[in-house]
Short mmCIF file of C-alpha atoms (C1' of nucleotides) in Angstrom, two decimals:
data_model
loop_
_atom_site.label_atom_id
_atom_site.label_comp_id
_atom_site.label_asym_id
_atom_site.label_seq_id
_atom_site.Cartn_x
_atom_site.Cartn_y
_atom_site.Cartn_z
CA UNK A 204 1.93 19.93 2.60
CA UNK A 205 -0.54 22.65 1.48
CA UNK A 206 -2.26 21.16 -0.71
CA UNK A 207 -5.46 22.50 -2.43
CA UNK A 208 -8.05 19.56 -1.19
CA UNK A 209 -6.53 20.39 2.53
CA UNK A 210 -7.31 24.39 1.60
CA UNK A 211 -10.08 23.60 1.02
CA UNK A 212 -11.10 21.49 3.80
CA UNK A 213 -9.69 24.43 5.62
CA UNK A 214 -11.56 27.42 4.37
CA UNK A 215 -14.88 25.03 4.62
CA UNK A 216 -14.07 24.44 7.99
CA UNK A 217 -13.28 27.90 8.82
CA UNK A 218 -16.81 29.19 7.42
CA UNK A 219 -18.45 26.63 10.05
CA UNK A 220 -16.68 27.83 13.07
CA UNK A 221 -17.87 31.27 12.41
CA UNK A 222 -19.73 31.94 9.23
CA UNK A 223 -18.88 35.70 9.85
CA UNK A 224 -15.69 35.89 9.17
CA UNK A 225 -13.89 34.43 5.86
CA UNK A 226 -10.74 32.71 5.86
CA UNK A 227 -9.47 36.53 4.08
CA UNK A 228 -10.77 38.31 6.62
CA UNK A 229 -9.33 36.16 9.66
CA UNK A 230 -6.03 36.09 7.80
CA UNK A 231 -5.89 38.58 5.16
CA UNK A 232 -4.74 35.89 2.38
CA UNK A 233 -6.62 35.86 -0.98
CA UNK A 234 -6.92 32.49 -3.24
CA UNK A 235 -3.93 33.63 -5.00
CA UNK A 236 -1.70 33.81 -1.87
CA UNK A 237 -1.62 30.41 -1.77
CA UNK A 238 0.46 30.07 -4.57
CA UNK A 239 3.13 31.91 -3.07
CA UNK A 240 2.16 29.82 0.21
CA UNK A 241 3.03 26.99 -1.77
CA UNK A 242 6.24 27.95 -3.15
CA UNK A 243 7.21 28.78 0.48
CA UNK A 244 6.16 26.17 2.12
CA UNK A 245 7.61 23.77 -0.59
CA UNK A 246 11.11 24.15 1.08
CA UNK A 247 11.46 26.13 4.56
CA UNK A 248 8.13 28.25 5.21
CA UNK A 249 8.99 31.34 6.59
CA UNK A 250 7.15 30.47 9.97
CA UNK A 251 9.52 28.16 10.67
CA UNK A 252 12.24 30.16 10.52
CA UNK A 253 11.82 32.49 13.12
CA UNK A 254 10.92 32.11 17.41
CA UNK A 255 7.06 31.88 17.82
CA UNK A 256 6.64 35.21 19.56
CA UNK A 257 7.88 37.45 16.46
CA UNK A 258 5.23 35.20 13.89
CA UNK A 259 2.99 37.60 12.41
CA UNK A 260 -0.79 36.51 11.84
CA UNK A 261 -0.37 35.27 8.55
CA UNK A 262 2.45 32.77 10.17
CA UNK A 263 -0.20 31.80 12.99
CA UNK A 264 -2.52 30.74 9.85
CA UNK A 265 0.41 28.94 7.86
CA UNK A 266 1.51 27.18 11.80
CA UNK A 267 -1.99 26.78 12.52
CA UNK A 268 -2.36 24.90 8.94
CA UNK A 269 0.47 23.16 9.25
CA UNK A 270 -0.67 21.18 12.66
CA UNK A 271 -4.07 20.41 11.01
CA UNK A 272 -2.33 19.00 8.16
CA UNK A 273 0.57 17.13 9.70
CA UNK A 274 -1.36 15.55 12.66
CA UNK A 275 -4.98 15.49 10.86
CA UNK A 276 -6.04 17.75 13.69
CA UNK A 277 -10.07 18.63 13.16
CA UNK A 278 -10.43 22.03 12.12
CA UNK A 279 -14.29 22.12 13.07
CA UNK A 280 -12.95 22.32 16.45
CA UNK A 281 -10.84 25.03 16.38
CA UNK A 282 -12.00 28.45 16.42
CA UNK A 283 -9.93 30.67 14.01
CA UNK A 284 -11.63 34.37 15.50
CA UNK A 285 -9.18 33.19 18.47
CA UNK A 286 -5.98 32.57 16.50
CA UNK A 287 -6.65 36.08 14.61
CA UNK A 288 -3.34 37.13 16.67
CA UNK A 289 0.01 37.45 16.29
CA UNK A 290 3.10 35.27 17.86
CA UNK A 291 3.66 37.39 21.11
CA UNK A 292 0.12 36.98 21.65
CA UNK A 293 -0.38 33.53 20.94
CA UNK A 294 2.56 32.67 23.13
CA UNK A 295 1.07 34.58 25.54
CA UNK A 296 -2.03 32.34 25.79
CA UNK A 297 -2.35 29.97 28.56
CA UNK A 298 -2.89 26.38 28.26
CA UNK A 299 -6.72 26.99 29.30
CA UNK A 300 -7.20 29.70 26.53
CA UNK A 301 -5.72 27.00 24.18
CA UNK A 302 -8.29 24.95 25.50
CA UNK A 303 -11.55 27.16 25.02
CA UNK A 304 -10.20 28.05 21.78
CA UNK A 305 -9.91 24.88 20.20
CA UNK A 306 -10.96 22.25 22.63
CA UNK A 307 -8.81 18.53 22.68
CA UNK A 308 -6.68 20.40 19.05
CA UNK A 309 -6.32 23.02 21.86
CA UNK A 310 -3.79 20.49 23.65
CA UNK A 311 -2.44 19.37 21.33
CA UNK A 312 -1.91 23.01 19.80
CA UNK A 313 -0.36 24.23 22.98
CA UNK A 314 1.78 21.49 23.39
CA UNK A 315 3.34 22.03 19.80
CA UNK A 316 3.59 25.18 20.22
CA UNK A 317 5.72 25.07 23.79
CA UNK A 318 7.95 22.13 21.98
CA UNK A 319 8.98 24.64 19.30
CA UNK A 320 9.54 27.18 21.38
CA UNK A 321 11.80 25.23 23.27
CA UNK A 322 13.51 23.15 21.05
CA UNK A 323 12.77 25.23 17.55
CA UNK A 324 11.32 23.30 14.64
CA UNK A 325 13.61 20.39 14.90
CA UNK A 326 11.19 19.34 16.87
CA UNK A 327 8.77 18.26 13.67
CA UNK A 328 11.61 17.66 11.57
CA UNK A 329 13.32 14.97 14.17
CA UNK A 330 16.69 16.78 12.22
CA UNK A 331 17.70 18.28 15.98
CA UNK A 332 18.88 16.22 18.66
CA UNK A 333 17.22 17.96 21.47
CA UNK A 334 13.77 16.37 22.28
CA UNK A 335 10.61 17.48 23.81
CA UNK A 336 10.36 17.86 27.85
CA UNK A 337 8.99 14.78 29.74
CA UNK A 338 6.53 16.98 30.74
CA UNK A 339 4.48 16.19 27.66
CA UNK A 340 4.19 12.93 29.21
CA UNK A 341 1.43 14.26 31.75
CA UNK A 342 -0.44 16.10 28.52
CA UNK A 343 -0.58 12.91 26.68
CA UNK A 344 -2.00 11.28 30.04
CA UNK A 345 -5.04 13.51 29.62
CA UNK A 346 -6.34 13.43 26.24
CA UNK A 347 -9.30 11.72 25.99
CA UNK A 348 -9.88 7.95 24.70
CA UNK A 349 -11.93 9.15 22.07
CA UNK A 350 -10.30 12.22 21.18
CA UNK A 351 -10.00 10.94 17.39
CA UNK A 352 -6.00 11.98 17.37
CA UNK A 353 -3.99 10.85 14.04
CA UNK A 354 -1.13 8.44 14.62
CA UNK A 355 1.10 10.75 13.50
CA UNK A 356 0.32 13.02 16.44
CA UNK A 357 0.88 10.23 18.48
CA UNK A 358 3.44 9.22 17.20
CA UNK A 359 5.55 12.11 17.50
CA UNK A 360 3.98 12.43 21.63
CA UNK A 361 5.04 8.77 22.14
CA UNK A 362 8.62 9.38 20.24
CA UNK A 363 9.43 12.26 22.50
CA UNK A 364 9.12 10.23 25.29
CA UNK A 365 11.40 7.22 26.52
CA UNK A 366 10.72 3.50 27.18
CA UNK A 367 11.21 4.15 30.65
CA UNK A 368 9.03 6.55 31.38
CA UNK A 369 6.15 5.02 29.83
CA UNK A 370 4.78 3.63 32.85
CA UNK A 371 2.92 7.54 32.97
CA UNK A 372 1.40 6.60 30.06
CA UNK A 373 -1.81 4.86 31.54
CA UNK A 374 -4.92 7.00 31.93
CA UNK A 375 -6.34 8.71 29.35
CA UNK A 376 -7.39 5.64 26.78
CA UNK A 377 -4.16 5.71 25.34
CA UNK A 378 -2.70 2.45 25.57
CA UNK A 379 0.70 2.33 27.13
CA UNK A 380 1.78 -0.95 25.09
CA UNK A 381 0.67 1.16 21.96
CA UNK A 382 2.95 4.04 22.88
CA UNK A 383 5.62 1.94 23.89
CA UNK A 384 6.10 0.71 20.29
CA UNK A 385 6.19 3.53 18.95
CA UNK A 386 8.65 5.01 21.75
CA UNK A 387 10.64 2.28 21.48
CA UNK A 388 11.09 2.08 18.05
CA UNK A 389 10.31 5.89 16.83
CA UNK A 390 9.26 6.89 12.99
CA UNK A 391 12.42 6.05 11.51
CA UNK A 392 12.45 2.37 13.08
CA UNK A 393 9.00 1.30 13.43
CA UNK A 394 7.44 -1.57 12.35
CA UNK A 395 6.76 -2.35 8.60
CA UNK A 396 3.06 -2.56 8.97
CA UNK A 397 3.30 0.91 11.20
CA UNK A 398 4.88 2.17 7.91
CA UNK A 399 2.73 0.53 5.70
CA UNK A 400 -0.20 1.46 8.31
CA UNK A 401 1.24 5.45 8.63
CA UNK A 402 1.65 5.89 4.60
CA UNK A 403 -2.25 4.95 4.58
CA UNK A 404 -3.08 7.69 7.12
CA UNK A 405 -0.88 10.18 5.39
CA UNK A 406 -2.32 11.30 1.98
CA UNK A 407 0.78 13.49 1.31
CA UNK A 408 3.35 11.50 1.51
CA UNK A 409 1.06 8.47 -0.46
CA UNK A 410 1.78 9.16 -3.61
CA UNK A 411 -1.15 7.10 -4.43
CA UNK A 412 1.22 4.05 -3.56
CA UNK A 413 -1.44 2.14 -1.23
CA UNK A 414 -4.80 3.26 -0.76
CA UNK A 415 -8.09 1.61 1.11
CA UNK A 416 -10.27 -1.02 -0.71
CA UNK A 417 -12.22 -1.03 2.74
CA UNK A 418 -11.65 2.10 4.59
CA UNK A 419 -13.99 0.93 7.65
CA UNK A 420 -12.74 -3.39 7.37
CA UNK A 421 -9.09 -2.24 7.24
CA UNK A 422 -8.46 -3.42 3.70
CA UNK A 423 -6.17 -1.94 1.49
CA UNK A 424 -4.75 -2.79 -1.70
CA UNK A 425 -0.73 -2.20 -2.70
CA UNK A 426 -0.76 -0.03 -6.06
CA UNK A 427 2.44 1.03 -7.06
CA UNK A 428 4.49 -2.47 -5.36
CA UNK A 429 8.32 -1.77 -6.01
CA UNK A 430 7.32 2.05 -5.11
CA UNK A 431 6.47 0.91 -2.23
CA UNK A 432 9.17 -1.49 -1.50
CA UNK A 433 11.67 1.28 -2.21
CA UNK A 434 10.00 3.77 0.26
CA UNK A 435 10.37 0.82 2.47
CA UNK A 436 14.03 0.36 1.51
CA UNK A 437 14.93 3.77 2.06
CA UNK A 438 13.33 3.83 5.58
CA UNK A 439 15.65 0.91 6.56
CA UNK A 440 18.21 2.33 4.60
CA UNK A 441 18.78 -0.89 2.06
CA UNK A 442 18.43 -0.51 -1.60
CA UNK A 443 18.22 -3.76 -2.50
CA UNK A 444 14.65 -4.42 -1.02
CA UNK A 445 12.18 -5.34 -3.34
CA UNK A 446 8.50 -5.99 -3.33
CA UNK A 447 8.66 -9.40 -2.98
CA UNK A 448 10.94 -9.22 -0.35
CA UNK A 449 8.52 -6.98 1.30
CA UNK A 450 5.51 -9.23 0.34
CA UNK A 451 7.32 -11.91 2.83
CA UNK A 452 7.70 -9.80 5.16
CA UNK A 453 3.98 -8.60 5.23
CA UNK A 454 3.05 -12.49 5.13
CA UNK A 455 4.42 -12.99 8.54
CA UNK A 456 2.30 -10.69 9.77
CA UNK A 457 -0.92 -13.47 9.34
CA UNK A 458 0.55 -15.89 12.15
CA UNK A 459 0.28 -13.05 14.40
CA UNK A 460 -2.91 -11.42 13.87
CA UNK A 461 -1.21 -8.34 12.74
CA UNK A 462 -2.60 -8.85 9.54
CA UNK A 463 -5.20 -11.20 7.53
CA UNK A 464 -5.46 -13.26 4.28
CA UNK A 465 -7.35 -11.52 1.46
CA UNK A 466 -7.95 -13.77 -1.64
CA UNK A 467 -6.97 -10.84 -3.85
CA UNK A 468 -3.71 -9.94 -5.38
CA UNK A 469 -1.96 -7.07 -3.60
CA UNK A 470 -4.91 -6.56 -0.93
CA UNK A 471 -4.26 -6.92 2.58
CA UNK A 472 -6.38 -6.81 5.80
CA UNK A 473 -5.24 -5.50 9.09
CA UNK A 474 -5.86 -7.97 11.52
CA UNK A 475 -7.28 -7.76 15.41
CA UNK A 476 -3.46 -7.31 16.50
CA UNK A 477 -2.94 -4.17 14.54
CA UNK A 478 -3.81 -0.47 15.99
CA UNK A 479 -4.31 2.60 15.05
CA UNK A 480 -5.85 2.46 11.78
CA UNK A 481 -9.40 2.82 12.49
CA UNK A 482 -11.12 6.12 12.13
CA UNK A 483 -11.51 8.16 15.13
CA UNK A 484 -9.74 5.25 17.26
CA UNK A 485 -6.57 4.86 18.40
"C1'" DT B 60 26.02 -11.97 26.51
"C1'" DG B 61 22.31 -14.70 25.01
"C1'" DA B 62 17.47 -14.92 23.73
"C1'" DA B 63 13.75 -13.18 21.24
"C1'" DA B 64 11.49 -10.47 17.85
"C1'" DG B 65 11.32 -8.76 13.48
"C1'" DT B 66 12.74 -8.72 9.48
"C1'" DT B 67 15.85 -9.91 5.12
"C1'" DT B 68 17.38 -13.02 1.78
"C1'" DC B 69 16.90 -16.97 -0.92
"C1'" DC B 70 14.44 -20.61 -2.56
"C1'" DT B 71 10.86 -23.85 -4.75
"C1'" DG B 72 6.47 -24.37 -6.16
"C1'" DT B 73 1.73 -22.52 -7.25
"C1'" DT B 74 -1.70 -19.25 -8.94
"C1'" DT B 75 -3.50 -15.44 -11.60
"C1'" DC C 51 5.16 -15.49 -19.57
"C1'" DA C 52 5.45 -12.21 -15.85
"C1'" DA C 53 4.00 -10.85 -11.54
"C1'" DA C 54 2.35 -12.08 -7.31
"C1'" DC C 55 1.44 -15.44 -3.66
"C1'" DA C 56 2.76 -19.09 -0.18
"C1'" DG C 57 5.69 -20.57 3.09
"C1'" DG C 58 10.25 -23.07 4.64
"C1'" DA C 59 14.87 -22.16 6.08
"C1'" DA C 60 18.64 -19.61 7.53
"C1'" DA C 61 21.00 -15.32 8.33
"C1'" DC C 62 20.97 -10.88 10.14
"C1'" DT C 63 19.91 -6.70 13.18
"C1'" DT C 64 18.12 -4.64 17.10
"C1'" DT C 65 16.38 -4.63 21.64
"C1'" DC C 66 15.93 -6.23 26.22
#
DNA sequence: TGAAAGTTTCCTGTTT
DNA sequence: CAAACAGGAAACTTTC
């Protein structure tokens, strides 16, 4: 989850919101915290284990890091001089505050935030059973069309929300059909090439099993095949699926535009029928 | 409860 | 020769 290219990212990120202040001095952690950080975060970080308003500053960072890691949130827009607080005070911040702190990641920040402190951190998990408020529902109706949001973040705002209440889901340039499958069918159901689509978007959880030929023509190439026909297998909980089961699978996917025909051995193309793998568009 | 969608399984033949 | 591709056919599962 912590990674060192995402630290980085981070701490580069953090010296171009505000040059002034290092990533040490916003959160007292040195380079070899993050060791420790690691370790912690490997299993259950300590952040997760206790309510939002008793998180110290150093578990605003690791929460903070967290949501730009797990939902590809853009640091650049956040401003870390106003997350220099503890929990009581960032639970005290309004929605607005949210907003002039971190702009669009400001929503989205806010809205995580309320989520765990009403249903705890099942809520990222998916291990609870309670699930966000339908109130989320009007956030999602506001973010912007271009607001560059990772699936995975919308995945988890479309999730928490069901089938029938999608009709709310108009304004805003998201695309109610779009949310709809992924409401309808949530992460642990959805679509092979929404898997196949999500793995590519998610670096940590890759494994260097697919990765893009053409990042920008939606091309990617299959690397490790039975790797990923296992992940695949274990998502729809079947252990005999295999990679040329999968393969078939993927092929029906040309008759419907989801995907296209690339002369190359293990190389696929979305197709005009697939969403949300384009950069910055959902 | 039946239809439809989306696979899954199996198969034969072809290509790399 | 093995792995992957192509696509037909039928069965199966889930959702509406």
């Amino acid at each position: 989850m912590l990674d060192s290219a995402t630290h980085s990212t981070f701490l580069s990120n953090t010296m171009v919101c505000d040059p002034l202040m290092s990533w040490t001095e916003l959160f007292g952690t040195t380079e070899d915290d993050y060791s420790s950080f690691d370790h912690q975060t490997d299993s259950d970080p300590f952040w997760t284990s206790i309510h939002p308003e008793y998180w110290s500053k150093h578990n605003v960072c690791e929460w903070l890091q967290f949501c730009c890691d797990q939902y590809k949130l853009d640091a650049n827009c956040i401003s870390f001089s106003h997350f220099n607080i503890n929990g009581l005070q960032l639970c005290n911040m309004t929605q607005e505050e949210f907003l002039d702190a971190a702009g669009t990641c400001g929503q989205y920040l806010y809205f995580i935030l309320q989520n765990i402190r009403m249903h705890g951190i099942s809520f990222f998990t998916g291990a609870g059973e309670t699930k966000p408020s339908i109130k989320n529902c009007d956030l999602l109706t506001k973010l912007p069309p271009d607001s560059g949001v990772s699936p995975s973040l919308l995945t988890l705002f479309c999730s928490s929300v069901p089938a029938s209440d999608k009709a709310c889901m108009k304004a805003g340039g998201i695309n109610s059909q779009e949310c709809h499958s992924h409401g309808r069918t949530n992460l642990q159901s959805s679509h092979l090439w929404e898997f196949v689509r999500d793995l590519l978007l998610s670096p940590e959880e890759n494994n260097g099993i697919l990765e893009w030929e053409d990042r920008g023509q939606g091309i990617f190439r299959v690397v490790k095949s039975e790797a990923l026909a296992k992940m695949w297998g274990q998502r729809k909980k079947n252990d005999r699926m295999t990679y040329e089961k999968l393969s078939r699978a993927l092929r029906y996917y040309y008759k419907t535009g989801i995907l296209e025909r690339v002369d190359k051995r293990l190389v696929y193309k979305f197709g005009k029928n697939a969403h949300g793998w384009q950069q910055n568009k959902i």
